[in-house]
Amino acid sequence: MTDATLRPAPNLLANGWVKAALILAAIVAAAMVAAKLDGSGTAYKVFIDPFVQMVELPDLLVQTLWEGLVTGVLYALIALGFVLIFKASGVFNFAQGIMVVFAALTLVGLHEKGVPAFLAVILTLGVMFVLAVTIERMVLRPLVNQPDIILFMATFGITYFLIGFGESVFGGNPKQMIAEQLYLPKGAIDLNILGGRVSLQKIDIAAAVIASIMIAALALFFQYTRIGRALRAVADSHKAALSVGISLNQIWVIVWFTAGIVALITGIMWGARSDVSFALEIVALKALPVLILGGFTSIPGAIVGGLIIGIGEKLGEFYWGPLIGGGIESWLAYFIALGFLLFRPQGLFGDKIIERI
Amino acid sequence: MNATAMNLTGEPIAAKAETKKGEVLLAVENISLRFGGVKAITDVSFDIRKGEVRAIIGPNGAGKTSMLNCINGFYHPQEGQITYKGVRRPRVKPHQAAADGIARTFQNVALFKGMSTLDNIMTGRTLKMHRNFFWQALRHGPAMTEEIEHRKKVEDIIDFLQIQHIRKLPVGKLPYGLQKRVELGRALAMEPELLLLDEPMAGMNLEEKEDMCRFILDVNSEFGTTIALIEHDMGVVMDLSDRVVVLEYGRKIADGTPAEVKADQKVIDAYLGVAH
């Protein structure tokens, strides 16, 4: 737009990455100086010792990274459910967590009633479809063209309905996921590397593989299909989407059903690692920092955000946790997310927030 | 639906219509629309003939946009009926109207802000793409051929509207005039038979207005698309349109060629006020 020759030299500090790198370098330098000057050795323990440990015991580092990776993939799966609905309706679906629990409970409940495992999976998918249609009919359709915050509040309603409904049908007790009947592998693979033994749970490997396939499939679906394009369109403007012949009702059923499928797979994977209970809903809230990190509208963002949170959490817990008595796993993610909000509110990969004034 | 707008003919209906420029494509008969106690439109009738540019004018709040909203199914009038291509259509839904070949633009641009110009215009092809989503996702086989074919149509539209340079930019970043043009592009991508334009030139400078006028006339003459437009700029209306319908307070006060309407005492009164 302006003549190139008239343009002033680029302001490097305006680039977020450069700024972040400089801040990081400053922190590292300050830490090194502090470690030298500090007599009690606290600074040494915080800033130097963990890294020394990482180098000296690489097998432990690999183990920790692996744990982090698997947790991260599972976080990414949950976050994916949120991203799907956010992309297609601009709404943060508070009910995604309970949908995970509900799907897993339905699956286990059906199996307890004597339904064969794989038939139970198909029936559960049917239940998720019915749920999607019901939500579209009873909640979304009457709220077309309402502000996003109204739809957000409606998802709270859905959450509490599903909690109550789930508890009255399946009871409140934790259940065992039918991992074996679904031919999910059990046991661990032990690897002797780097002078130590690293143990990989087979179920974790399966979870990572399945989640990766799922994520790839959804990314392709969103990027290249007619329906994918329509989904993105609906999120931006209801009336414009309608005017080019996109049926809102159909799109919403598709997107809630897809979120239901993701919920079921997430439920199976999380359930197989712990057990199936309403406590899973809280784990699902971990998706929030993941989304803040990766951006609410980006599927790759959900993956990268999930991995960063998962790995960051495990590293923090293992190397820095003991310094303050442990237990930092439960809040570190939110802490990282807060830092991100300050510098990059749209997340790593989110759509740029564009506002013409 | 696969044929282009050019070689589709509307079926002849209402006998009262003289076939000067073509048969009646859309007829609005005795429409009344109320929101609670507010009468937005009262007993309005007019028709749109195939191939013409029909302007709807009137002071603010005259019910012009409500009229377009009735035609493409956003609103459903309490009384009266709309006949499109000889078929009565009570309570038509917007996406059905789109499938029947009615495209539109909006008074306050309604684009998909986060998406590129190209993707925005591609959404206009939604109804024309039929391949299995599985193949689309894999970019393979017939779906790929289809995608290329549609992409070509969209590139033609981009060339036609001279917006090549903003093809990949997210539309939220574009200046208003260009956004309006992209919105027109999206409507054109639907290959509509009837194109509804709600103030296509609002907020534009003179140069942009002239460009837009040219595009509208070209669309009308090259593709044979019937156009109904709302516009406030009288000069534009007089230049572009074949016939003009004038609304005031939800009622029709005049209908005819630009020259007739311009000379109509009621229209002059509505626009300039009456001395009491």
XYZ file of C-alpha atoms in Angstrom:
633
model
C 0.000 0.000 0.000
C 2.783 2.458 0.859
C 5.838 2.749 -1.292
C 8.405 0.191 -0.174
C 11.202 2.718 -0.116
C 9.322 4.951 2.262
C 8.731 2.185 4.731
C 10.674 2.535 7.993
C 12.983 -0.227 9.139
C 10.930 -3.093 10.565
C 10.464 -2.919 14.297
C 11.714 -6.316 15.422
C 10.180 -5.891 18.839
C 6.765 -5.757 17.229
C 7.208 -9.416 16.329
C 5.774 -11.475 19.169
C 8.297 -14.284 18.736
C 11.299 -11.987 18.923
C 9.851 -10.340 21.998
C 9.175 -13.684 23.652
C 12.689 -14.929 22.850
C 14.253 -11.791 24.319
C 12.194 -12.061 27.489
C 13.161 -15.718 27.799
C 16.841 -14.913 27.313
C 16.632 -12.208 29.962
C 15.019 -14.618 32.407
C 17.692 -17.252 31.769
C 20.489 -14.708 32.226
C 18.960 -13.366 35.427
C 18.599 -16.908 36.736
C 22.220 -17.752 36.027
C 23.383 -14.626 37.834
C 21.056 -15.310 40.736
C 22.323 -18.875 41.026
C 25.894 -17.598 41.262
C 25.137 -14.981 43.890
C 22.593 -16.849 45.973
C 24.135 -18.361 49.087
C 21.380 -20.724 50.228
C 21.268 -22.545 46.888
C 17.529 -22.058 46.298
C 18.113 -20.442 42.958
C 20.438 -23.287 42.050
C 17.730 -25.824 42.891
C 15.145 -23.978 40.838
C 17.103 -22.963 37.779
C 20.070 -25.289 37.410
C 19.562 -28.539 39.247
C 16.534 -29.826 37.263
C 18.447 -29.439 34.002
C 21.478 -31.187 35.440
C 19.198 -34.067 36.423
C 17.704 -34.184 32.955
C 21.139 -34.536 31.389
C 22.481 -36.983 33.954
C 19.493 -39.329 33.965
C 18.187 -39.228 30.381
C 16.073 -42.364 30.842
C 13.983 -40.645 33.494
C 13.593 -37.663 31.203
C 12.384 -39.898 28.375
C 9.913 -41.607 30.706
C 8.576 -38.256 31.873
C 8.334 -36.932 28.335
C 6.439 -40.046 27.260
C 3.962 -39.715 30.113
C 3.541 -36.085 29.185
C 3.053 -36.944 25.534
C 0.287 -39.430 26.250
C -1.520 -37.121 28.656
C -1.088 -34.389 26.076
C -2.657 -36.455 23.314
C -5.621 -37.204 25.544
C -5.982 -33.522 26.437
C -5.841 -32.793 22.728
C -8.690 -35.261 22.149
C -10.881 -33.510 24.683
C -9.919 -30.098 23.344
C -10.836 -31.291 19.876
C -14.411 -31.806 20.970
C -14.542 -28.204 22.135
C -12.873 -26.883 18.981
C -15.384 -28.658 16.739
C -18.347 -26.968 18.324
C -16.574 -23.652 18.741
C -15.631 -23.585 15.069
C -19.130 -24.320 13.940
C -21.138 -22.176 16.299
C -18.767 -19.816 18.049
C -19.821 -21.312 21.351
C -17.659 -22.745 24.076
C -19.492 -25.969 24.792
C -19.311 -26.401 28.536
C -21.080 -29.740 28.166
C -18.228 -31.421 26.260
C -16.763 -32.861 29.471
C -19.995 -34.408 30.582
C -20.586 -35.715 27.060
C -17.351 -37.684 27.445
C -18.592 -39.162 30.718
C -22.061 -39.771 29.338
C -20.746 -41.576 26.250
C -18.409 -43.762 28.307
C -21.142 -44.580 30.841
C -23.590 -45.474 28.085
C -21.054 -47.824 26.553
C -20.239 -49.555 29.844
C -23.872 -49.567 30.915
C -24.995 -51.242 27.700
C -22.282 -53.847 28.052
C -23.363 -54.567 31.627
C -26.843 -55.253 30.279
C -25.319 -58.030 28.195
C -24.858 -56.273 24.866
C -21.716 -57.464 23.027
C -18.915 -54.895 23.197
C -18.815 -53.769 19.565
C -22.594 -53.694 19.240
C -22.543 -51.531 22.357
C -20.170 -49.122 20.633
C -22.522 -48.828 17.671
C -25.537 -48.375 19.949
C -23.677 -45.706 21.904
C -22.972 -43.872 18.669
C -26.716 -44.082 18.031
C -27.375 -42.577 21.456
C -24.922 -39.738 20.728
C -26.736 -39.082 17.454
C -30.082 -38.919 19.211
C -28.510 -36.573 21.745
C -27.220 -34.328 18.941
C -30.642 -34.174 17.283
C -32.319 -33.484 20.613
C -29.935 -30.664 21.477
C -30.430 -29.146 18.027
C -34.228 -29.337 18.305
C -34.735 -28.302 21.905
C -31.848 -25.944 22.596
C -30.171 -24.555 19.484
C -33.089 -24.074 17.116
C -34.993 -21.722 19.408
C -31.801 -19.733 19.954
C -30.835 -18.988 16.326
C -29.321 -15.520 15.942
C -29.043 -15.023 19.698
C -25.768 -13.704 21.139
C -23.083 -16.302 21.794
C -23.260 -15.845 25.553
C -26.864 -17.105 25.504
C -25.790 -20.274 23.722
C -22.903 -20.626 26.164
C -25.320 -20.492 29.099
C -27.508 -23.036 27.329
C -24.579 -25.475 27.348
C -24.478 -25.154 31.153
C -28.076 -26.271 31.127
C -27.185 -29.233 28.952
C -24.357 -30.115 31.353
C -26.573 -30.254 34.413
C -29.256 -32.113 32.539
C -26.754 -34.756 31.441
C -25.302 -35.106 34.949
C -28.734 -35.678 36.419
C -29.892 -37.907 33.590
C -26.666 -39.938 33.647
C -26.760 -40.455 37.395
C -30.381 -41.553 37.398
C -29.839 -44.040 34.572
C -26.387 -45.408 35.368
C -25.952 -44.564 39.049
C -23.136 -42.512 40.510
C -20.602 -45.274 41.079
C -17.391 -45.461 39.088
C -17.370 -48.199 36.476
C -14.690 -50.242 34.790
C -14.112 -49.489 31.098
C -14.526 -52.578 28.917
C -11.044 -52.196 27.500
C -10.380 -55.907 27.126
C -13.607 -56.616 25.272
C -12.725 -53.858 22.808
C -9.362 -55.537 22.186
C -7.396 -52.647 23.616
C -3.926 -53.922 24.554
C -2.837 -54.385 28.135
C 0.528 -54.476 29.842
C 3.710 -52.584 29.110
C 6.688 -52.605 26.809
C 10.014 -52.113 28.566
C 12.760 -50.466 26.610
C 16.369 -50.492 27.722
C 17.737 -47.229 26.477
C 20.092 -44.534 27.683
C 21.379 -46.672 30.487
C 18.047 -47.223 32.087
C 14.651 -48.803 31.609
C 11.741 -46.903 30.077
C 8.346 -48.502 30.426
C 5.621 -47.748 27.891
C 2.047 -48.815 28.651
C 0.492 -50.466 25.586
C -2.807 -48.752 26.235
C -0.997 -45.416 26.066
C 0.498 -46.296 22.707
C -2.929 -47.314 21.452
C -4.402 -44.061 22.760
C -1.750 -42.003 21.010
C -2.255 -43.840 17.720
C -6.044 -43.707 17.775
C -6.074 -40.056 18.792
C -3.657 -39.178 16.001
C -5.801 -40.905 13.384
C -8.910 -39.198 14.707
C -7.280 -35.777 14.671
C -5.936 -36.230 11.149
C -9.341 -37.347 9.890
C -11.091 -34.356 11.431
C -8.514 -31.924 10.094
C -9.042 -33.253 6.556
C -12.791 -33.171 7.001
C -12.773 -29.539 8.076
C -10.277 -28.350 5.519
C -11.376 -29.995 2.338
C -15.010 -30.980 2.396
C -18.067 -29.004 1.428
C -19.521 -29.660 4.873
C -16.293 -28.577 6.542
C -16.422 -25.274 4.725
C -20.078 -24.900 5.639
C -19.232 -25.536 9.297
C -16.708 -22.731 9.324
C -19.170 -20.467 7.556
C -21.913 -21.078 10.106
C -19.608 -20.018 12.912
C -19.099 -16.617 11.333
C -22.584 -15.599 10.317
C -25.875 -17.417 10.610
C -27.791 -15.313 8.123
C -25.059 -15.338 5.499
C -24.756 -19.109 5.821
C -28.496 -19.460 5.345
C -28.434 -17.191 2.308
C -25.968 -19.411 0.457
C -28.125 -22.428 1.120
C -26.507 -23.949 4.175
C -29.072 -25.551 6.455
C -28.231 -24.567 10.024
C -30.210 -27.443 11.494
C -28.352 -30.033 9.469
C -24.949 -28.495 10.249
C -25.639 -28.413 13.965
C -26.687 -32.034 14.073
C -23.538 -32.992 12.170
C -21.259 -31.004 14.426
C -22.795 -32.154 17.714
C -22.772 -35.713 16.492
C -19.103 -35.420 15.533
C -18.384 -33.952 18.957
C -20.293 -36.948 20.367
C -18.076 -39.380 18.461
C -14.974 -37.598 19.736
C -16.470 -37.717 23.241
C -17.003 -41.478 22.995
C -13.446 -42.145 21.860
C -12.074 -39.836 24.538
C -14.252 -41.599 27.097
C -12.975 -45.020 26.084
C -9.345 -43.925 26.211
C -9.513 -42.009 29.481
C -11.745 -44.689 30.940
C -9.274 -47.415 30.053
C -6.478 -45.582 31.887
C -8.432 -44.831 35.049
C -12.084 -45.693 35.420
C -15.340 -44.234 34.225
C -16.850 -41.800 36.684
C -18.244 -38.308 36.844
C -14.834 -37.119 38.036
C -13.727 -37.314 34.390
C -15.735 -34.169 33.826
C -13.180 -32.207 35.839
C -10.341 -33.624 33.758
C -12.219 -32.342 30.725
C -11.876 -28.811 32.027
C -8.135 -29.169 31.463
C -9.106 -28.572 27.856
C -9.590 -24.918 28.722
C -5.874 -24.084 29.141
C -5.161 -26.277 26.124
C -7.560 -24.192 24.055
C -6.206 -20.907 25.340
C -2.777 -22.077 24.299
C -3.694 -23.479 20.915
C -6.531 -21.197 19.947
C -10.221 -22.000 20.105
C -10.639 -22.337 16.361
C -7.694 -24.472 15.387
C -7.440 -28.236 15.204
C -3.614 -28.210 14.986
C -3.763 -25.752 17.886
C -5.664 -28.278 19.980
C -2.972 -30.855 19.304
C 0.027 -28.635 19.958
C -1.674 -27.026 22.960
C -2.510 -30.457 24.345
C 1.073 -31.621 23.959
C 2.555 -28.493 25.518
C 0.212 -28.690 28.492
C 0.643 -32.443 28.892
C 4.430 -32.431 28.683
C 4.816 -29.174 30.612
C 2.675 -30.552 33.396
C 4.649 -33.774 33.763
C 8.038 -32.060 33.558
C 6.931 -29.459 36.088
C 5.595 -32.082 38.453
C 8.627 -34.330 38.228
C 11.477 -31.812 38.292
C 10.097 -28.755 40.067
C 7.197 -30.222 42.008
C 9.307 -31.564 44.924
C 10.637 -28.041 45.605
C 7.246 -26.868 46.786
C 5.902 -30.128 48.077
C 4.449 -31.519 44.830
C 0.924 -31.403 43.498
C 1.596 -28.676 40.974
C 0.176 -30.822 38.173
C -3.332 -29.685 38.949
C -2.720 -25.981 38.493
C 0.369 -25.597 36.320
C -1.679 -25.839 33.125
C -3.826 -22.870 34.105
C -0.696 -20.948 35.014
C 0.834 -21.538 31.573
C -2.454 -20.529 29.961
C -2.545 -17.295 31.948
C 0.918 -16.419 30.679
C -0.266 -17.022 27.128
C -3.313 -14.826 27.526
C -1.024 -11.902 28.276
C 0.984 -12.219 25.085
C -1.149 -13.978 22.526
C -4.846 -13.918 23.396
C -5.871 -15.681 20.181
C -3.619 -18.634 21.010
C -0.796 -20.103 18.947
C -2.869 -21.027 15.934
C -6.189 -19.317 16.466
C -7.798 -17.075 13.885
C -6.446 -13.583 14.205
C -8.859 -11.406 16.059
C -9.784 -8.884 13.424
C -11.777 -5.829 14.333
C -12.101 -2.921 11.982
C -12.880 0.277 13.791
C -30.366 -26.746 -11.126
C -27.157 -27.723 -12.830
C -27.858 -25.561 -15.841
C -26.594 -22.026 -15.727
C -28.896 -19.150 -15.033
C -28.786 -18.183 -18.670
C -30.670 -21.053 -20.207
C -33.336 -21.584 -17.605
C -36.678 -20.045 -18.330
C -39.278 -19.146 -15.776
C -42.715 -20.598 -16.446
C -45.332 -18.134 -17.550
C -47.870 -17.402 -14.861
C -50.017 -14.416 -14.027
C -51.938 -13.356 -17.107
C -51.935 -9.688 -16.192
C -48.204 -9.465 -16.840
C -47.190 -7.906 -20.117
C -44.111 -9.645 -21.458
C -42.038 -6.631 -22.321
C -38.736 -7.865 -20.983
C -39.742 -11.364 -20.084
C -42.226 -13.346 -18.070
C -42.920 -12.734 -14.421
C -40.254 -14.494 -12.389
C -41.505 -13.572 -8.968
C -44.843 -12.110 -7.952
C -45.590 -10.620 -4.571
C -49.313 -10.439 -3.889
C -50.951 -8.455 -1.090
C -48.201 -9.073 1.400
C -48.555 -7.889 4.985
C -45.880 -8.392 7.613
C -46.231 -7.449 11.265
C -43.903 -7.680 14.228
C -46.292 -7.590 17.150
C -48.057 -4.287 16.717
C -45.565 -2.855 14.262
C -46.703 -3.048 10.672
C -43.558 -3.418 8.590
C -45.343 -4.091 5.314
C -49.004 -3.530 4.521
C -50.739 -5.003 1.504
C -47.958 -4.662 -1.035
C -48.061 -6.247 -4.479
C -45.554 -6.085 -7.296
C -43.749 -8.394 -9.631
C -40.247 -8.971 -10.894
C -39.857 -9.995 -14.502
C -37.178 -12.232 -15.823
C -34.066 -10.411 -16.935
C -34.893 -6.989 -15.545
C -33.277 -4.835 -12.913
C -35.976 -3.972 -10.423
C -35.296 -1.304 -7.840
C -37.081 -1.015 -4.512
C -36.748 2.455 -3.063
C -38.252 4.430 -0.238
C -37.345 6.468 2.825
C -35.737 4.787 5.848
C -38.021 2.335 7.577
C -40.237 1.914 4.537
C -40.010 -1.890 4.697
C -37.582 -2.451 1.830
C -35.251 -4.862 3.628
C -38.241 -6.616 5.202
C -39.509 -7.157 1.671
C -36.255 -8.849 0.625
C -36.316 -10.900 3.816
C -39.808 -12.126 2.895
C -38.676 -13.042 -0.602
C -35.752 -15.177 0.542
C -37.533 -16.708 3.504
C -35.980 -14.991 6.521
C -39.427 -13.604 7.350
C -42.790 -15.114 6.635
C -45.540 -12.601 5.944
C -48.782 -13.097 7.856
C -50.889 -12.332 4.803
C -50.533 -12.569 1.080
C -48.380 -14.814 -0.996
C -45.219 -14.958 -2.991
C -45.151 -16.853 -6.260
C -41.773 -17.799 -7.638
C -41.479 -19.399 -11.061
C -45.173 -20.107 -10.996
C -45.111 -21.934 -7.680
C -46.670 -20.556 -4.516
C -44.283 -20.786 -1.653
C -45.746 -20.469 1.801
C -43.171 -20.458 4.617
C -40.159 -21.168 2.450
C -36.906 -21.547 4.381
C -33.841 -19.471 3.482
C -31.758 -22.451 2.426
C -34.594 -23.709 0.235
C -34.851 -20.301 -1.379
C -31.132 -20.501 -2.038
C -31.538 -23.937 -3.588
C -34.250 -22.512 -5.866
C -31.850 -19.921 -7.231
C -32.411 -16.870 -5.049
C -29.140 -15.318 -3.866
C -28.710 -12.163 -1.857
C -26.363 -9.711 -0.227
C -26.917 -7.850 3.004
C -27.193 -4.224 4.013
C -24.468 -4.611 6.641
C -22.074 -6.972 4.949
C -22.494 -10.528 6.237
C -19.324 -12.361 5.277
C -17.397 -15.176 6.907
C -14.774 -12.916 8.425
C -12.113 -15.439 9.345
C -12.134 -17.115 5.940
C -10.269 -15.984 2.821
C -11.965 -14.284 -0.113
C -11.619 -17.505 -2.047
C -13.212 -19.638 0.667
C -15.998 -17.123 1.111
C -16.887 -17.318 -2.551
C -16.492 -21.110 -2.497
C -19.249 -21.317 0.122
C -21.513 -20.010 -2.624
C -20.919 -23.302 -4.418
C -22.067 -25.372 -1.416
C -25.333 -26.379 -3.007
C -23.698 -27.344 -6.286
C -21.233 -29.814 -4.813
C -22.532 -33.318 -4.438
C -19.606 -35.642 -4.039
C -19.156 -37.856 -1.044
C -17.437 -36.068 1.819
C -15.132 -39.037 2.288
C -13.546 -38.510 -1.139
C -13.537 -34.762 -0.626
C -11.535 -35.189 2.552
C -8.990 -37.338 0.750
C -8.919 -34.968 -2.264
C -9.277 -37.903 -4.544
C -11.114 -39.216 -7.583
C -14.345 -37.601 -8.716
C -14.379 -35.242 -5.738
C -11.099 -33.741 -6.886
C -12.429 -33.203 -10.407
C -15.482 -31.578 -8.919
C -13.424 -29.333 -6.669
C -11.304 -28.191 -9.618
C -14.377 -27.483 -11.692
C -15.926 -25.351 -8.946
C -12.678 -23.664 -8.187
C -12.491 -22.636 -11.836
C -15.961 -21.092 -11.687
C -14.943 -19.200 -8.574
C -11.754 -17.951 -10.224
C -13.872 -16.690 -13.129
C -15.985 -14.716 -10.674
C -12.879 -13.365 -8.972
C -11.579 -12.216 -12.362
C -14.931 -10.731 -13.249
C -15.047 -8.683 -10.037
C -11.353 -7.777 -10.311
C -10.447 -8.970 -6.832
C -7.537 -11.243 -7.769
C -5.192 -9.414 -5.431
C -7.219 -10.186 -2.307
C -7.889 -13.821 -3.154
C -6.091 -15.245 -0.119
C -6.710 -12.481 2.417
C -9.150 -13.012 5.270
C -12.108 -10.813 4.377
C -12.342 -9.286 7.846
C -9.228 -7.301 6.973
C -10.556 -5.815 3.749
C -11.923 -2.317 3.357
C -15.676 -2.039 3.264
C -15.983 -1.477 -0.479
C -14.081 -4.667 -1.243
C -16.080 -6.624 1.322
C -19.225 -5.611 -0.529
C -17.647 -6.871 -3.712
C -16.714 -10.204 -2.155
C -20.256 -10.536 -0.897
C -21.531 -9.971 -4.425
C -19.049 -12.607 -5.582
C -20.390 -15.126 -3.113
C -23.934 -14.498 -4.325
C -22.817 -14.832 -7.969
C -21.090 -18.134 -7.202
C -24.546 -19.565 -6.561
C -25.391 -18.857 -10.221
C -28.675 -17.391 -9.096
C -31.700 -16.668 -11.233
C -32.798 -13.910 -8.938
C -30.237 -11.776 -7.184
C -31.356 -9.623 -4.261
C -29.011 -6.762 -3.448
C -29.621 -4.830 -0.261
C -27.989 -1.422 -0.656
C -25.016 -2.690 -2.656
C -23.496 0.795 -2.717
C -24.035 1.957 0.842
C -20.955 3.576 2.333
C -18.968 3.599 -0.887
C -17.112 6.460 -2.499
C -17.926 7.621 -6.009
C -15.336 5.458 -7.712
C -16.424 2.311 -5.863
C -20.031 3.114 -6.667
C -19.250 3.381 -10.360
C -17.423 0.053 -10.274
C -20.316 -1.604 -8.473
C -22.827 -0.150 -10.976
C -20.791 -1.583 -13.800
C -20.658 -5.011 -12.162
C -24.393 -5.031 -11.591
C -25.129 -4.077 -15.179
C -22.631 -6.670 -16.437
C -24.162 -9.395 -14.318
C -27.546 -8.472 -15.679
C -26.508 -8.363 -19.323
C -23.855 -11.105 -19.438
C -25.450 -13.736 -17.230
C -29.045 -12.646 -17.750
C -29.541 -12.633 -14.002
C -32.676 -10.934 -12.759
C -31.806 -8.370 -10.112
C -33.859 -6.757 -7.386
C -31.989 -4.038 -5.564
C -32.566 -1.604 -2.768
C -30.701 1.652 -3.127
C -30.833 5.160 -1.750
C -28.723 6.894 -4.358
C -31.359 8.177 -6.807
C -28.851 8.714 -9.589
C -27.807 5.076 -9.376
C -31.393 3.860 -9.280
C -32.369 5.896 -12.320
C -29.361 4.672 -14.291
C -29.545 1.020 -13.401
C -33.116 -0.019 -13.114
C -35.741 -0.933 -15.647
C -38.627 -0.509 -13.210
C -38.912 0.962 -9.753
C -41.306 0.231 -6.913
C -41.563 2.864 -4.182
C -42.496 2.018 -0.607
C -43.355 4.365 2.223
C -44.358 3.301 5.743
C -44.755 -0.257 4.498
C -47.140 0.658 1.662
C -46.554 0.840 -2.044
C -46.976 4.386 -3.296
C -45.689 4.072 -6.846
C -44.546 1.531 -9.413
C -43.210 2.132 -12.892
C -40.267 3.157 -15.015
C -37.710 5.473 -13.403
C -39.042 8.419 -15.367
C -42.640 7.747 -14.302
C -41.687 7.312 -10.692
C -39.588 10.453 -10.680
C -42.532 12.488 -11.897
C -44.997 10.960 -9.430
C -46.306 13.557 -6.969
C -46.623 11.030 -4.119
C -42.988 10.031 -4.492
C -41.839 13.633 -4.514
C -43.884 14.262 -1.383
C -42.461 11.187 0.348
C -38.903 12.215 -0.343
C -39.162 15.965 0.074
C -42.003 16.244 2.561
C -45.368 17.883 1.938
C -46.332 21.437 2.785
C -49.389 21.431 5.018
